Amino acid sequence: MNDLQELIDNNARWAEGIKQKDPDFFAKLARQQTPEFLWIGCSDARVPANEIVGMLPGDLFVHRNVANVVLHTDLNCLSVIQYAVDVLKVKHILVTGHYGCGGVRASMQDRQFGLIDGWLRSIRDLYYEHRLALAELPTEEEQVDRLCELNVIQQVANVAHTSIVQNAWHRGQSLSVHGCIYGIKDGRWKSLGANISGFEQLPPQYRLRPL
């Protein structure tokens, strides 16, 4: 109970600090949610989405899972994307990984970790696809970090391949998907240059005709 009370006290100080800066902040926040960004990131506790990019509550719609994976069978993630795109009309989807990701590291090993093994299967496949190039990197940390980048780039593609995103483009909705990565060691967030904003950037086999 003492641990919970500490969190409650922290929250009270945080809420009071926000109100001192903007007395109407929470009243405005309660009326409407109008973020322009959807963040798809890792569940790692060291990667706080809003704080990394200097945004307040209400500015960023957030979905997090282990190793920031986007699977066509994950109804949780797809539901978040659909709500963000179709209802909130976000303009940018930020797929954000982080260096040293434990999920990515686990996918490179032959150990069993339990239920998570099935979740990481797509990253394991990605590792196998790039294993020769990764093996040329001199240290394990560099190999893990490079696979973290490759994983983000793959997840950007997975987001863009969804019917949700492509139907938004069919409607003429402004929507871009971006691949970014965060460095826990230095606190810096950067673009990986993986940006998709329309059909012409997709391989033909992934382009869907409108309904």
Coordinates of C-alpha atoms in Angstrom, one line a residue:
M1 CA 0.0 0.0 0.0
N2 CA 2.9 2.4 0.7
D3 CA 4.2 1.9 -2.8
L4 CA 0.8 2.7 -4.2
Q5 CA 0.4 5.8 -2.0
E6 CA 3.8 7.1 -3.3
L7 CA 2.4 6.9 -6.9
I8 CA -0.8 8.6 -5.8
D9 CA 1.2 11.4 -4.2
N10 CA 3.4 11.7 -7.3
N11 CA 0.3 12.0 -9.4
A12 CA -1.1 14.8 -7.2
R13 CA 2.1 16.8 -7.6
W14 CA 2.1 16.2 -11.3
A15 CA -1.5 17.3 -11.8
E16 CA -1.0 20.4 -9.7
G17 CA 2.1 21.3 -11.7
I18 CA 0.1 21.1 -14.9
K19 CA -2.8 23.1 -13.5
Q20 CA -0.4 25.9 -12.4
K21 CA 1.0 26.2 -15.9
D22 CA -2.5 26.0 -17.6
P23 CA -5.5 26.1 -15.2
D24 CA -7.8 24.9 -18.1
F25 CA -5.6 22.1 -19.3
F26 CA -7.6 19.2 -17.9
A27 CA -10.9 20.7 -18.8
K28 CA -9.9 21.1 -22.4
L29 CA -8.4 17.6 -22.4
A30 CA -11.6 16.1 -21.1
R31 CA -13.6 17.6 -23.9
Q32 CA -11.8 16.0 -26.9
Q33 CA -8.9 13.9 -27.9
T34 CA -7.3 15.3 -31.1
P35 CA -3.8 13.9 -31.5
E36 CA -2.0 14.0 -34.9
F37 CA 0.3 11.2 -34.1
L38 CA 0.0 7.5 -33.4
W39 CA 3.0 6.0 -31.6
I40 CA 3.7 2.3 -32.0
G41 CA 6.5 1.4 -29.6
C42 CA 8.1 -1.1 -27.3
S43 CA 6.7 -1.9 -23.9
D44 CA 10.1 -1.3 -22.4
A45 CA 9.7 0.9 -19.3
R46 CA 12.7 3.0 -20.2
V47 CA 11.0 4.3 -23.4
P48 CA 8.3 6.8 -22.2
A49 CA 6.6 7.9 -25.5
N50 CA 5.2 11.3 -24.5
E51 CA 8.4 12.4 -22.7
I52 CA 10.8 11.4 -25.4
V53 CA 9.2 13.8 -28.0
G54 CA 8.2 16.5 -25.4
M55 CA 4.4 16.1 -25.8
L56 CA 1.7 16.4 -23.2
P57 CA -1.2 14.0 -22.7
G58 CA -3.6 14.3 -25.6
D59 CA -0.9 15.0 -28.1
L60 CA 0.1 11.3 -28.8
F61 CA -2.1 8.2 -29.2
V62 CA 0.0 5.3 -28.0
H63 CA 0.2 1.5 -28.6
R64 CA 3.0 -0.5 -27.1
N65 CA 4.0 -4.1 -27.2
V66 CA 7.2 -6.2 -26.8
A67 CA 9.7 -5.2 -29.6
N68 CA 7.2 -2.9 -31.4
V69 CA 5.8 -5.6 -33.6
V70 CA 2.9 -5.1 -36.1
L71 CA 1.3 -8.4 -37.1
H72 CA -1.6 -8.9 -39.5
T73 CA -3.1 -11.3 -36.9
D74 CA -2.8 -8.9 -33.9
L75 CA -6.3 -7.5 -33.5
N76 CA -5.3 -5.4 -30.6
C77 CA -2.7 -3.4 -32.6
L78 CA -4.9 -3.3 -35.7
S79 CA -7.8 -2.0 -33.7
V80 CA -5.6 0.8 -32.3
I81 CA -4.4 1.7 -35.8
Q82 CA -8.0 1.7 -37.2
Y83 CA -9.3 3.9 -34.4
A84 CA -6.3 6.3 -34.8
V85 CA -6.7 6.5 -38.6
D86 CA -10.5 6.3 -39.1
V87 CA -11.7 8.1 -36.0
L88 CA -8.9 10.4 -34.7
K89 CA -7.6 11.1 -38.2
V90 CA -4.0 11.1 -37.2
K91 CA -1.6 12.3 -39.8
H92 CA 1.5 10.4 -38.8
I93 CA 2.2 6.9 -37.5
L94 CA 5.5 6.7 -35.6
V95 CA 6.9 3.2 -35.4
T96 CA 9.6 3.5 -32.8
G97 CA 12.0 0.9 -31.7
H98 CA 15.0 1.3 -29.3
Y99 CA 18.6 0.2 -29.3
G100 CA 19.4 -2.8 -27.1
C101 CA 15.8 -4.1 -27.2
G102 CA 15.5 -7.3 -25.2
G103 CA 12.9 -8.8 -27.5
V104 CA 15.1 -8.3 -30.5
R105 CA 18.1 -9.8 -28.7
A106 CA 16.0 -12.8 -27.7
S107 CA 15.0 -13.4 -31.3
M108 CA 18.7 -13.9 -32.2
Q109 CA 19.2 -16.7 -29.7
D110 CA 18.3 -20.4 -29.8
R111 CA 17.0 -20.4 -26.2
Q112 CA 13.3 -20.9 -25.3
F113 CA 11.8 -18.1 -23.4
G114 CA 8.2 -19.3 -23.3
L115 CA 5.0 -17.7 -24.8
I116 CA 7.1 -14.8 -26.1
D117 CA 8.8 -17.1 -28.6
G118 CA 5.7 -17.1 -30.8
W119 CA 5.4 -13.4 -30.6
L120 CA 9.0 -12.8 -31.7
R121 CA 8.9 -15.3 -34.5
S122 CA 8.7 -12.6 -37.2
I123 CA 11.8 -10.9 -35.9
R124 CA 13.6 -14.3 -35.8
D125 CA 12.7 -14.7 -39.5
L126 CA 14.1 -11.2 -40.1
Y127 CA 17.3 -12.1 -38.3
Y128 CA 17.7 -15.3 -40.4
E129 CA 17.1 -13.2 -43.6
H130 CA 19.9 -10.8 -42.7
R131 CA 22.2 -13.1 -40.7
L132 CA 25.1 -12.9 -43.1
A133 CA 25.2 -9.1 -43.2
L134 CA 24.7 -8.9 -39.4
A135 CA 27.5 -11.4 -38.8
E136 CA 29.9 -8.9 -40.5
L137 CA 29.4 -6.5 -37.6
P138 CA 32.2 -6.8 -35.1
T139 CA 30.3 -7.0 -31.8
E140 CA 27.1 -8.5 -30.6
E141 CA 25.8 -5.1 -29.4
E142 CA 26.2 -3.7 -32.9
Q143 CA 24.4 -6.7 -34.4
V144 CA 21.5 -6.3 -31.9
D145 CA 21.2 -2.6 -32.6
R146 CA 21.3 -3.1 -36.4
L147 CA 18.5 -5.7 -36.1
C148 CA 16.6 -3.2 -34.0
E149 CA 16.7 -0.8 -36.9
L150 CA 15.8 -3.5 -39.4
N151 CA 12.9 -4.5 -37.3
V152 CA 11.5 -1.0 -37.2
I153 CA 11.8 -0.7 -41.0
Q154 CA 9.9 -4.0 -41.4
Q155 CA 7.2 -2.9 -39.1
V156 CA 6.8 0.4 -41.0
A157 CA 6.1 -1.8 -44.1
N158 CA 3.7 -3.9 -42.2
V159 CA 1.7 -0.9 -41.1
A160 CA 1.6 0.5 -44.7
H161 CA 0.5 -2.9 -46.0
T162 CA -2.7 -2.9 -43.9
S163 CA -6.1 -2.2 -45.5
I164 CA -6.6 0.5 -42.8
V165 CA -3.8 2.7 -44.0
Q166 CA -4.4 2.0 -47.7
N167 CA -8.1 2.8 -47.4
A168 CA -7.2 6.1 -45.8
W169 CA -5.0 6.9 -48.8
H170 CA -7.9 5.9 -51.1
R171 CA -10.1 8.5 -49.3
G172 CA -7.4 11.1 -49.9
Q173 CA -6.5 11.3 -46.3
S174 CA -3.1 12.7 -45.4
L175 CA -1.3 9.9 -43.6
S176 CA 2.4 9.0 -43.4
V177 CA 4.2 6.1 -41.6
H178 CA 7.6 6.8 -40.2
G179 CA 10.3 4.6 -38.8
C180 CA 12.2 5.9 -35.8
I181 CA 14.5 4.6 -33.1
Y182 CA 15.4 5.7 -29.6
G183 CA 18.8 5.4 -27.8
I184 CA 18.4 4.6 -24.2
K185 CA 22.1 5.4 -23.5
D186 CA 21.8 9.0 -24.8
G187 CA 18.1 9.8 -24.8
R188 CA 18.1 10.7 -28.5
W189 CA 15.2 9.9 -30.9
K190 CA 15.9 9.8 -34.6
S191 CA 14.4 9.0 -37.9
L192 CA 15.7 5.9 -39.8
G193 CA 14.6 7.4 -43.1
A194 CA 11.9 4.8 -43.5
N195 CA 8.9 6.9 -44.5
I196 CA 5.9 5.8 -46.5
S197 CA 3.2 8.3 -47.5
G198 CA 1.4 6.6 -50.5
F199 CA 0.8 3.7 -52.8
E200 CA 3.7 4.4 -55.1
Q201 CA 6.1 3.5 -52.3
L202 CA 4.7 0.0 -51.9
P203 CA 5.7 -3.1 -53.8
P204 CA 2.9 -3.9 -56.3
Q205 CA 2.0 -7.1 -54.5
Y206 CA 1.0 -5.2 -51.4
R207 CA -1.2 -2.6 -53.1
L208 CA -4.9 -3.0 -52.4
R209 CA -7.6 -1.7 -54.7
P210 CA -10.5 0.3 -53.0
L211 CA -13.6 -1.5 -51.9

